[in-house]
Every structure is written in C-alpha cells, then in structure tokens.
Short mmCIF file of C-alpha atoms in Angstrom, two decimals:
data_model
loop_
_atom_site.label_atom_id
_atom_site.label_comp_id
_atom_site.label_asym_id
_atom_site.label_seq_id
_atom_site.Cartn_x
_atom_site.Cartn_y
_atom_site.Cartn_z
CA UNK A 267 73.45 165.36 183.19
CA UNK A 268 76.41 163.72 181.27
CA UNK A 269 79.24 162.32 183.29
CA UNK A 270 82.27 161.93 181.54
CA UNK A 271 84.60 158.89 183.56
CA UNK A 272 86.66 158.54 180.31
CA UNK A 273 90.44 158.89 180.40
CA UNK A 274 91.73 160.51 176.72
CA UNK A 275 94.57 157.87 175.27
CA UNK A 276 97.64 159.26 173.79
CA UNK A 277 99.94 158.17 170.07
CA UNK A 278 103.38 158.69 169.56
CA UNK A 279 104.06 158.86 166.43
CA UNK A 280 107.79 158.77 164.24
CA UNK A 281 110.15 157.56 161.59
CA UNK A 282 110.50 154.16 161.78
CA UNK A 283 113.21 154.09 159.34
CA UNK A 284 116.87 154.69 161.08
CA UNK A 285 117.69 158.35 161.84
CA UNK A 286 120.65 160.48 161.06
CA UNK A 287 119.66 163.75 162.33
CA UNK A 288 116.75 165.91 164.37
CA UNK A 289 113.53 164.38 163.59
CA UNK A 290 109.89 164.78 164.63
CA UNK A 291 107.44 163.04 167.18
CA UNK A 292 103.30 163.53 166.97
CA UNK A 293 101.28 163.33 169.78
CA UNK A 294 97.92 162.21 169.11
CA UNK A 295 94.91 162.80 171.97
CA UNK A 296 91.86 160.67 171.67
CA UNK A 297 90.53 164.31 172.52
CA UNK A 298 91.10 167.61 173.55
CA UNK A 299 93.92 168.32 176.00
CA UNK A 300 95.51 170.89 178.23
CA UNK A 301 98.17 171.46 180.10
CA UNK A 302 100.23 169.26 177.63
CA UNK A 303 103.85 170.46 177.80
CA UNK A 304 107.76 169.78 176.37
CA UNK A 305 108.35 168.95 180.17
CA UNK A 306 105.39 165.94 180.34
CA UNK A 307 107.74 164.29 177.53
CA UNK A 308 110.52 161.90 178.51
CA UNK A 309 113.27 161.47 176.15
CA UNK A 310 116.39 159.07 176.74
CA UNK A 311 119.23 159.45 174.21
CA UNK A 312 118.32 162.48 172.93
CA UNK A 313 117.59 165.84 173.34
CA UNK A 314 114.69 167.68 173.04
CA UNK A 315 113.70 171.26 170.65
CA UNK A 316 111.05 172.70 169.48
CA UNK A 317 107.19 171.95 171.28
CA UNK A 318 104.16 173.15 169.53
CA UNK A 319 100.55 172.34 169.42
CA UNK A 320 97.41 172.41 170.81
CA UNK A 321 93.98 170.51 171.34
CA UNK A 322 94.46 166.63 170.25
CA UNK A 323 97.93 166.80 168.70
CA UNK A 324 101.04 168.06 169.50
CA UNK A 325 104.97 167.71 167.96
CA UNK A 326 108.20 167.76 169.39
CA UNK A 327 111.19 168.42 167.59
CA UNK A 328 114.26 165.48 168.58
CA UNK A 329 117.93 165.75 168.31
CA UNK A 330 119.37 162.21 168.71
CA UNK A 331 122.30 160.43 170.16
CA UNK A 332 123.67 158.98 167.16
CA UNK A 333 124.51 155.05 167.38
CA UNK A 334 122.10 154.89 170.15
CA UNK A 335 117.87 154.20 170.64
CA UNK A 336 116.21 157.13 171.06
CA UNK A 337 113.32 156.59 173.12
CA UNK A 338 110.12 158.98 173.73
CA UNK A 339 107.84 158.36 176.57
CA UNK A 340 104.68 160.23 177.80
CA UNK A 341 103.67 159.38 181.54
CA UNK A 342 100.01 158.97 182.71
CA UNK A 343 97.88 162.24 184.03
CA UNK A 344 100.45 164.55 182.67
CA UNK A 345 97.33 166.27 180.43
CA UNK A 346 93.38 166.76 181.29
CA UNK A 347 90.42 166.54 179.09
CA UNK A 348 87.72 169.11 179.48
CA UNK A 349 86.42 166.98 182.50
CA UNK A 350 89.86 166.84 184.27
CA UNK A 351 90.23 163.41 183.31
CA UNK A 352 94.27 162.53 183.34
CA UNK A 353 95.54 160.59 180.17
CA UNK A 354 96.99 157.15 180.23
CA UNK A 355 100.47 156.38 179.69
CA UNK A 356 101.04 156.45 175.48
CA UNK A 357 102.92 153.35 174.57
CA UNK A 358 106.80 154.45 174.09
CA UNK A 359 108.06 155.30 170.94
CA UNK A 360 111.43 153.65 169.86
CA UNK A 361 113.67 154.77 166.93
CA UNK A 362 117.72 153.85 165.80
CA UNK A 363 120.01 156.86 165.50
CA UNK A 364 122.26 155.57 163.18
CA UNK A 365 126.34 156.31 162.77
CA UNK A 366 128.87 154.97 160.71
CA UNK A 367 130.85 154.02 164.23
CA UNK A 368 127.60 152.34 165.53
CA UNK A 369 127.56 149.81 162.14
CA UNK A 370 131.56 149.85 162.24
CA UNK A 371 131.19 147.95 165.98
CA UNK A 372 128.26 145.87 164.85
CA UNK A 373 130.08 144.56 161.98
CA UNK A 374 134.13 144.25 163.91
CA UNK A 375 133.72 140.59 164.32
CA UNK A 376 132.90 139.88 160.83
CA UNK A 377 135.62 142.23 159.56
CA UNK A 378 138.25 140.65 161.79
CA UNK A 379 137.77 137.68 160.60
CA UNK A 380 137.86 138.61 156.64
CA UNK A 381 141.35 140.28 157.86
CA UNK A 382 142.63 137.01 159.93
CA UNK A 383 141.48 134.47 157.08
CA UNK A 384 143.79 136.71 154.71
CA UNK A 385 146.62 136.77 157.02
CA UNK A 386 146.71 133.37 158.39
CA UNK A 387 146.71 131.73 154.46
CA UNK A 388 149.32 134.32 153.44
CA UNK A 389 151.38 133.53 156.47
CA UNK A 390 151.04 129.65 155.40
CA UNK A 391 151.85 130.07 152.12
CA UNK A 392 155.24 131.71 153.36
CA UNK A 393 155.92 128.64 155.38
CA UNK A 394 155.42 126.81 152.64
CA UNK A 395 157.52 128.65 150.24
CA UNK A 396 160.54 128.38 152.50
CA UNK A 397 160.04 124.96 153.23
CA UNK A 398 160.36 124.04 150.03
CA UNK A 399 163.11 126.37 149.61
CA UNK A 400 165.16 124.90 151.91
CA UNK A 401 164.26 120.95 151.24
CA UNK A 402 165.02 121.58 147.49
CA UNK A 403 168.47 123.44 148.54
CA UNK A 404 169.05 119.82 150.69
CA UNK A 405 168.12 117.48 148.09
CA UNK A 406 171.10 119.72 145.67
CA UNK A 407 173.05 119.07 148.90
CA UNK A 408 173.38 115.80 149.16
CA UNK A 409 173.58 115.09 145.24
CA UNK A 410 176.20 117.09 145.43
CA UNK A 411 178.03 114.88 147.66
CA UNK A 412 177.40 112.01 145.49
CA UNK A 413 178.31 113.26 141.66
CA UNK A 414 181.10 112.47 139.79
CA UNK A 415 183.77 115.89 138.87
CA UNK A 416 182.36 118.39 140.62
CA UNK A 417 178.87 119.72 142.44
CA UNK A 418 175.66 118.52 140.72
CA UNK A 419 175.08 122.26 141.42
CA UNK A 420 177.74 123.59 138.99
CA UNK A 421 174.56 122.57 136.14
CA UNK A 422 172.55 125.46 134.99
CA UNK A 423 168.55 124.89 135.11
CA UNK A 424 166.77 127.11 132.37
CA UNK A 425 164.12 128.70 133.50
CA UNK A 426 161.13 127.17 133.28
CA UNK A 427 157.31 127.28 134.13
CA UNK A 428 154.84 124.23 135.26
CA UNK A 429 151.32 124.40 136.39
CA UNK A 430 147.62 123.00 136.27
CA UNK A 431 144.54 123.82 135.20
CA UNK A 432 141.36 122.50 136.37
CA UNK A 433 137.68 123.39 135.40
CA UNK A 434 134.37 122.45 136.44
CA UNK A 435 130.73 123.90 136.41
CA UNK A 436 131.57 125.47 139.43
CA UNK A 437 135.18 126.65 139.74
CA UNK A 438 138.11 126.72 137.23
CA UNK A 439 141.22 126.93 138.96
CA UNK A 440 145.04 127.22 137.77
CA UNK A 441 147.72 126.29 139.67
CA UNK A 442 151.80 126.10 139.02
CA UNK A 443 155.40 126.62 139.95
CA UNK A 444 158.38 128.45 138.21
CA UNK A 445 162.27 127.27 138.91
CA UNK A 446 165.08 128.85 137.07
CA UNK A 447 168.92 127.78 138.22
CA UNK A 448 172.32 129.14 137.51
CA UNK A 449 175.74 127.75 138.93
CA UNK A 450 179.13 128.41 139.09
CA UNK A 451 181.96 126.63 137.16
CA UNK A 452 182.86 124.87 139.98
CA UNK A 453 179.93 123.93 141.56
CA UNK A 454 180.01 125.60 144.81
CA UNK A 455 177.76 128.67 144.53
CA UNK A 456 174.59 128.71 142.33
CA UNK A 457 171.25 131.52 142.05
CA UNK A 458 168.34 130.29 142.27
CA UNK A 459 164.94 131.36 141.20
CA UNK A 460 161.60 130.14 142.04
CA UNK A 461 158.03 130.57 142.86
CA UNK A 462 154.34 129.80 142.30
CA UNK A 463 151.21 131.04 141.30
CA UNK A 464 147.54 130.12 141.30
CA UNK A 465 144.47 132.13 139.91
CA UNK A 466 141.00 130.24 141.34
CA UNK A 467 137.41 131.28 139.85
CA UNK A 468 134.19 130.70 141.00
CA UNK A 469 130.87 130.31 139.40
CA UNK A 470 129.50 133.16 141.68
CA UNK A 471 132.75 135.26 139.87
CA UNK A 472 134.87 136.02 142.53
CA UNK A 473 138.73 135.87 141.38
CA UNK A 474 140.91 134.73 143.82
CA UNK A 475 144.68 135.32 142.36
CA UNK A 476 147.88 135.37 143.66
CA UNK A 477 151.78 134.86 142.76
CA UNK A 478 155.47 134.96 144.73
CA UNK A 479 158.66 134.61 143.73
CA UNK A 480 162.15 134.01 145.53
CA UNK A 481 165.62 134.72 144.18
CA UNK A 482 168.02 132.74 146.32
CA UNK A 483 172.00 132.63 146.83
CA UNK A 484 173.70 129.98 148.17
CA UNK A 485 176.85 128.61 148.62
CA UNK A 486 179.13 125.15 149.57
CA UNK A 487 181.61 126.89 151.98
CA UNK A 488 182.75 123.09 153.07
CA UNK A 489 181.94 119.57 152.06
CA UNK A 490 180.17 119.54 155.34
CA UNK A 491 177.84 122.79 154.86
CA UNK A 492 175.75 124.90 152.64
CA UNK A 493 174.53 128.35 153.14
CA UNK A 494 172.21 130.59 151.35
CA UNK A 495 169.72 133.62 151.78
CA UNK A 496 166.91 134.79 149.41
CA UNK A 497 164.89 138.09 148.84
CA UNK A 498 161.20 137.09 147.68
CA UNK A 499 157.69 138.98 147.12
CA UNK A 500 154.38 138.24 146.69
CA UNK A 501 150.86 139.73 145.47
CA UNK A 502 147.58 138.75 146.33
CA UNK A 503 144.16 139.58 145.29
CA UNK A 504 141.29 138.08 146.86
CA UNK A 505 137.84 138.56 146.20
CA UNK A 506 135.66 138.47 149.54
CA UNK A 507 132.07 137.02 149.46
CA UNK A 508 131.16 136.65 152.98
CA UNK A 509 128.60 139.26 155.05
CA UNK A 510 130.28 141.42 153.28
CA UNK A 511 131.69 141.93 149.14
CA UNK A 512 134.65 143.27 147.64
CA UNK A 513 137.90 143.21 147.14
CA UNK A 514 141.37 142.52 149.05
CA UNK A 515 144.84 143.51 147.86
CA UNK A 516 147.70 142.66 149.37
CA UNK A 517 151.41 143.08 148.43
CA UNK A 518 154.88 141.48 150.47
CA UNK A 519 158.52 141.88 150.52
CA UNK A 520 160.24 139.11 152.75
CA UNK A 521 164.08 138.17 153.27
CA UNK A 522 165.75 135.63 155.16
CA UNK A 523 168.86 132.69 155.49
CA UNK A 524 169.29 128.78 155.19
CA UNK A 525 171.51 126.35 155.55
CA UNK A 526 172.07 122.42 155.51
CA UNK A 527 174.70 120.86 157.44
CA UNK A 528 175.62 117.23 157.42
CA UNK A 529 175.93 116.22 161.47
CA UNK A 530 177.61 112.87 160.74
CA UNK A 531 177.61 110.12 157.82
CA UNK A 532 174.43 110.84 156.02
CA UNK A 533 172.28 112.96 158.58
CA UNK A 534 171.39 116.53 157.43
CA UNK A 535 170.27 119.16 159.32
CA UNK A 536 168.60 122.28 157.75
CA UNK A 537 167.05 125.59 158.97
CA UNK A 538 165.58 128.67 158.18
CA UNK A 539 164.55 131.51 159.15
CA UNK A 540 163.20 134.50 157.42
CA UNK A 541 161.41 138.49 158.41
CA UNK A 542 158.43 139.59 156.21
CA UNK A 543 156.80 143.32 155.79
CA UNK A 544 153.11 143.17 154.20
CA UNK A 545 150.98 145.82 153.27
CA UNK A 546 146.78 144.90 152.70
CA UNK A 547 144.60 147.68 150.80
CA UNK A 548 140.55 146.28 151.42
CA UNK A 549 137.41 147.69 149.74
CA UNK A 550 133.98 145.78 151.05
CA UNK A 551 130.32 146.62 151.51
CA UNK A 552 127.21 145.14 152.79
CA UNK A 553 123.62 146.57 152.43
CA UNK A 554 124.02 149.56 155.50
CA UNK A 555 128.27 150.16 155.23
CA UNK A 556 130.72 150.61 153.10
CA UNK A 557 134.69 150.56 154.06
CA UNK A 558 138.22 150.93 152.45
CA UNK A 559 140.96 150.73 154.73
CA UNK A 560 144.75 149.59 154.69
CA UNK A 561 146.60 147.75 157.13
CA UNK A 562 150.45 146.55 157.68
CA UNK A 563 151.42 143.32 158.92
CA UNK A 564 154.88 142.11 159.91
CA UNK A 565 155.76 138.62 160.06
CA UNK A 566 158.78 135.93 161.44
CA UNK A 567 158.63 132.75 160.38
CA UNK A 568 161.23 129.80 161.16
CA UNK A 569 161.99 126.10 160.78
CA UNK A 570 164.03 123.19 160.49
CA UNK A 571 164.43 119.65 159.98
CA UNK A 572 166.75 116.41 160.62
CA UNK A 573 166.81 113.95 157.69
CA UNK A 574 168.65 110.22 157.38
CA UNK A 575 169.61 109.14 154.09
CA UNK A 576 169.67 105.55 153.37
CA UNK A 577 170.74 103.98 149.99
CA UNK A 578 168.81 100.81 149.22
CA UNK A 579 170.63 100.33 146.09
CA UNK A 580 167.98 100.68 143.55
CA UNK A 581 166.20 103.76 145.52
CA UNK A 582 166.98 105.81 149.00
CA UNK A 583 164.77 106.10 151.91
CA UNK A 584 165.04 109.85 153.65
CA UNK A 585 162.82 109.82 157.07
CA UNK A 586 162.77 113.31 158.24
CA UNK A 587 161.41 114.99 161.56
CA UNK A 588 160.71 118.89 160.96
CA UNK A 589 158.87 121.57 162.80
CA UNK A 590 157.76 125.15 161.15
CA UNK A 591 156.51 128.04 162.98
CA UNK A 592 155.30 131.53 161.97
CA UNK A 593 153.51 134.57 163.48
CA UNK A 594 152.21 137.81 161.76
CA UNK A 595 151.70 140.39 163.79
CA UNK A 596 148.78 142.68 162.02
CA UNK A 597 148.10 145.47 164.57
CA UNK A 598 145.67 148.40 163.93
CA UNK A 599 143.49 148.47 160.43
CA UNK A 600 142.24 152.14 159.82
CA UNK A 601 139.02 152.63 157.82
CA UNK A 602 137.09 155.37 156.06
CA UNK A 603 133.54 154.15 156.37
CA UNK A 604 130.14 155.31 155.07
CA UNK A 605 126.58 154.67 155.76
CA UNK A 606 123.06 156.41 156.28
CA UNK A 607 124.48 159.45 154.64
CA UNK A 608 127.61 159.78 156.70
CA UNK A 609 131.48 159.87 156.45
CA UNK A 610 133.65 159.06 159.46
CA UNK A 611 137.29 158.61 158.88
CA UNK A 612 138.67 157.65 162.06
CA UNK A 613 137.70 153.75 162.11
CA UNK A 614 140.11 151.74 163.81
CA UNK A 615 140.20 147.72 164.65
CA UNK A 616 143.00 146.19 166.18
CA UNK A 617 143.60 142.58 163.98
CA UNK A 618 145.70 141.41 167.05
CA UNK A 619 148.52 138.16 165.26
CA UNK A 620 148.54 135.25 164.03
CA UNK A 621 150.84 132.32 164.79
CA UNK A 622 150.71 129.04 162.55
CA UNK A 623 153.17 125.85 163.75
CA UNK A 624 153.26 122.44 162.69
CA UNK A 625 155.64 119.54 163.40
CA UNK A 626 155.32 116.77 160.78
CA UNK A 627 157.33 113.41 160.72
CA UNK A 628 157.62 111.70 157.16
CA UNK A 629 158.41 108.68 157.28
#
C-alpha cells in the first residue's frame, strides 16, 4: 500500500516586462489536478477572460487596469491531486500595466521643475532688462541737468553692438549688449533701443541661446521729470539635459512705463512697471516617455529706486536703495505624451507662479 501525504505546489507564471493590454497567466501543478477553476483565481486590478486547461497546467486570459499592478493569486486547497490532497498557496504573481498617464504622474515633479527653472530665469532676466532700462534713462537724466545748451539727450547714439566671448574645454559661451539712441533737436524726447543676447555651449552639446530687445520712448516734460514707456520681446531656446532631453522654446512680448523724478536738490526717484505675455513650446524624452506640450505664462513685474547724487569734484558718489519684484503666473501646461505603445493627448500639469523680489542697497 502507497500512501500519498503530499500536497501538489502550484507556478504562476507571466510577462515580466510592463503590460499594455490582455495578457496571459500559466498555472503550473507539481501534478495532476482537478477541480481547478477561473473562480479559484484571485485577480486585483484586472479582470479576468478566457480559462482553459487541464491536468498540471492551466492559463487564464487577463485584461488589466492600466497604470496599476495587476496581481494574480491562487489560494491553498482550491484543487486536489488524485489522493484528495489540497494544493498550497502558489506564490502571487505581480505585473505593471503601463499608461502614458501612469508615467505622466511619475515623472510631474521632474517636469515641473524643467518648466519653473525656465520661467523663474526668464522672469529674472526681465527684471533685469528693465532695471537697467530705467537706471540708464536716470543716468541721461541727471546729465541732462548738468550740460551746457541743451539736454545731453538731444545727441544721437549710433547703433551699436558689444559682447564677449569665452571658451574653454568645457563650455564656450558668448555674451553681449546692443544700444542704439536717437534724440530730438532740442533735447527733450529721444528713442531708444537696446537689448542683449547670449548663446552658451556645452561640451555635452546642449545650446542654450537666447536674445531681447526693447525700443523705448521717453520724454523731459519738466526740468523736474522724465517719462518714458517701451515695447520689448524676447526668444529663448534652451536645451534641457536633466531626467529628461530635449528642447525648450520660448517666445515674449512685454510693454510697460518709467519715469525719474528729482524729489529735491539732487535726489532722484525712478520706477517702473511693466505686463508681459509668454508663450513656451517643449519637446523632451526619457527612456519610457516622450512629451511635447505648450504652455502660456503671464507676467507683472515692478520696481523702483531712490538715488543721492554727490559731486566730489573730480568724481560723484550715487548711493541708491532699490527694490524689484516680479511674478509669472504659468497656469496649466497641456501635453501629448507617448510610451509603451500608447498616445494620450489629454496631459495636463498645473506649473502654479513664480514670484522673484530683491531689495539691494549700493552703496
């Protein structure tokens, strides 16, 4: 007489790559089984289709949840050997159902942060611009006040272009400015036109390039005050080389108003403040997804400043107190993104704003 005491064991078997679509389990008896049915199989986030098979092995057709882990479970004594020995539990299987949405959220972070890095140095540079805009439009100001027959304004400035260019083994970089100026006969109104550009390479061979440009009006309506407003645009292409790789495009249109204003014997005060539209096309990939999206950005930025001006006969001291401020606001960026096969359209992350300030005292 042979007793058999021996419980049959139990495989699951599966693509162990990530799934897109139905795919098929094994079941695997260390012997001969019945009563083995589609209703002894546990499946969480997924759904279950076609059951076949017979003896040791058995399949089950799966239909999974995609962006989710599809798991497949078989519980103990669920199936008998010839001696009506139960099985023991099989050892669940585990499998990713992949989606472009389910890579999209795994990646938001990282994509956010591509977005805000553009933003925030774009938003910066804009500050800066005007700044300089405005602290240039003071320093005509004052020598204005101070030149013999008319407005040191009234003098036309041909156009012309300055800049930098550095190289090393790893990075070659070119930086400049452009200024242009033309003025009326008698001084008190003048166009101005001005900008800067810089093109940065690196050894890896990203291209990081961008350029803006500001045509300015302004005008002396008394000895006391000067006024002007600008138009100005800017493109910008960055390359981006962090979890992800590609490409950034952005283009700008921004307007705004200055003025300086003497407040009493030499003390200037000067202001700006300026509205910005911005429109950001991106392309970028890592190993699983691929995206190309736009989004639109609107921005406000603002500042002034209070300067002394002190003659010390062979040069002039001008301490100045400023502040600056500036928020983008960059809302929703919609994707198209693709991975594992698939195309989903209907990508959305919300960028949120950015706000740069700074208060500076120069001595």
């Amino acid at each position: 007489i042979t007793l058999d005491t021996g419980a049959p064991t139990v495989t699951l078997t599966g693509p162990t790559d990530v799934v897109t679509e139905d795919f098929t389990v094994t079941f695997t008896f260390s012997e001969n089984v019945t009563d083995f049915t589609a209703d002894d199989v546990t499946v969480t986030n997924g759904t279950k289709g076609t059951f076949a098979g017979s003896g040791k092995t058995y399949t089950l057709v799966v239909t999974p949840e995609l962006g989710k882990t599809v798991t497949v479970a078989v519980a103990a004594d669920v199936a008998q050997d010839a001696a009506g020995n139960g099985n023991t539990a099989a050892t669940t299987f585990e499998v990713q159902a992949g989606s472009v949405a389910s890579e999209f959220e795994k990646e938001e972070e990282s994509i956010k942060e591509d977005i805000v890095k553009d933003v925030q140095q774009s938003l910066q540079n804009a500050v800066t611009a005007n700044v300089r805009l405005v602290r240039e439009a003071k320093s005509r100001f004052i020598a204005s006040r101070s030149s013999v027959g008319g407005y040191a304004g009234s003098n036309n400035v041909p156009f012309d272009v300055d800049g930098t260019a550095v190289g090393t083994a790893m990075r070659l970089s070119t930086n400049g400015t452009f200024f242009g100026q033309v003025g009326s006969d008698d001084g008190k109104a003048r166009r101005v036109f001005f900008g800067d550009f810089s093109i940065n390479g690196e050894r890896n061979g990203s291209v990081t390039a961008s350029i803006s440009g500001k045509v300015a009006w302004e005008r002396q309506i008394t000895d006391m005050t000067m006024y002007g407003y600008f138009i100005g645009g800017e493109v910008n292409q960055t390359d981006i080389k962090t979890t992800f790789t590609g490409q950034q495009q952005g283009y700008g249109l921004n307007l705004g108003a200055y003025a300086v204003s003497e407040v009493q014997e030499d003390v200037f005060l000067d202001g700006f403040l300026s509205v910005g539209v911005g429109r950001s096309e991106l392309d970028m990939s890592n190993d699983v997804l691929s995206l190309d999206g736009d989004y639109q950005t609107q921005s406000v930025t603002l500042g002034g400043a209070l300067t002394g001006v002190y003659d010390m006969e062979t040069y002039e001291l001008w301490p100045e107190i400023a502040f600056t401020v500036g928020r983008t606001q960059i809302g929703n960026a919609d994707f198209t993104g693709r991975a594992y096969g698939l195309v989903d359209n209907t990508l959305t992350l919300d960028a949120g704003d950015v706000t740069v300030a700074n208060l500076t005292l120069r001595p």
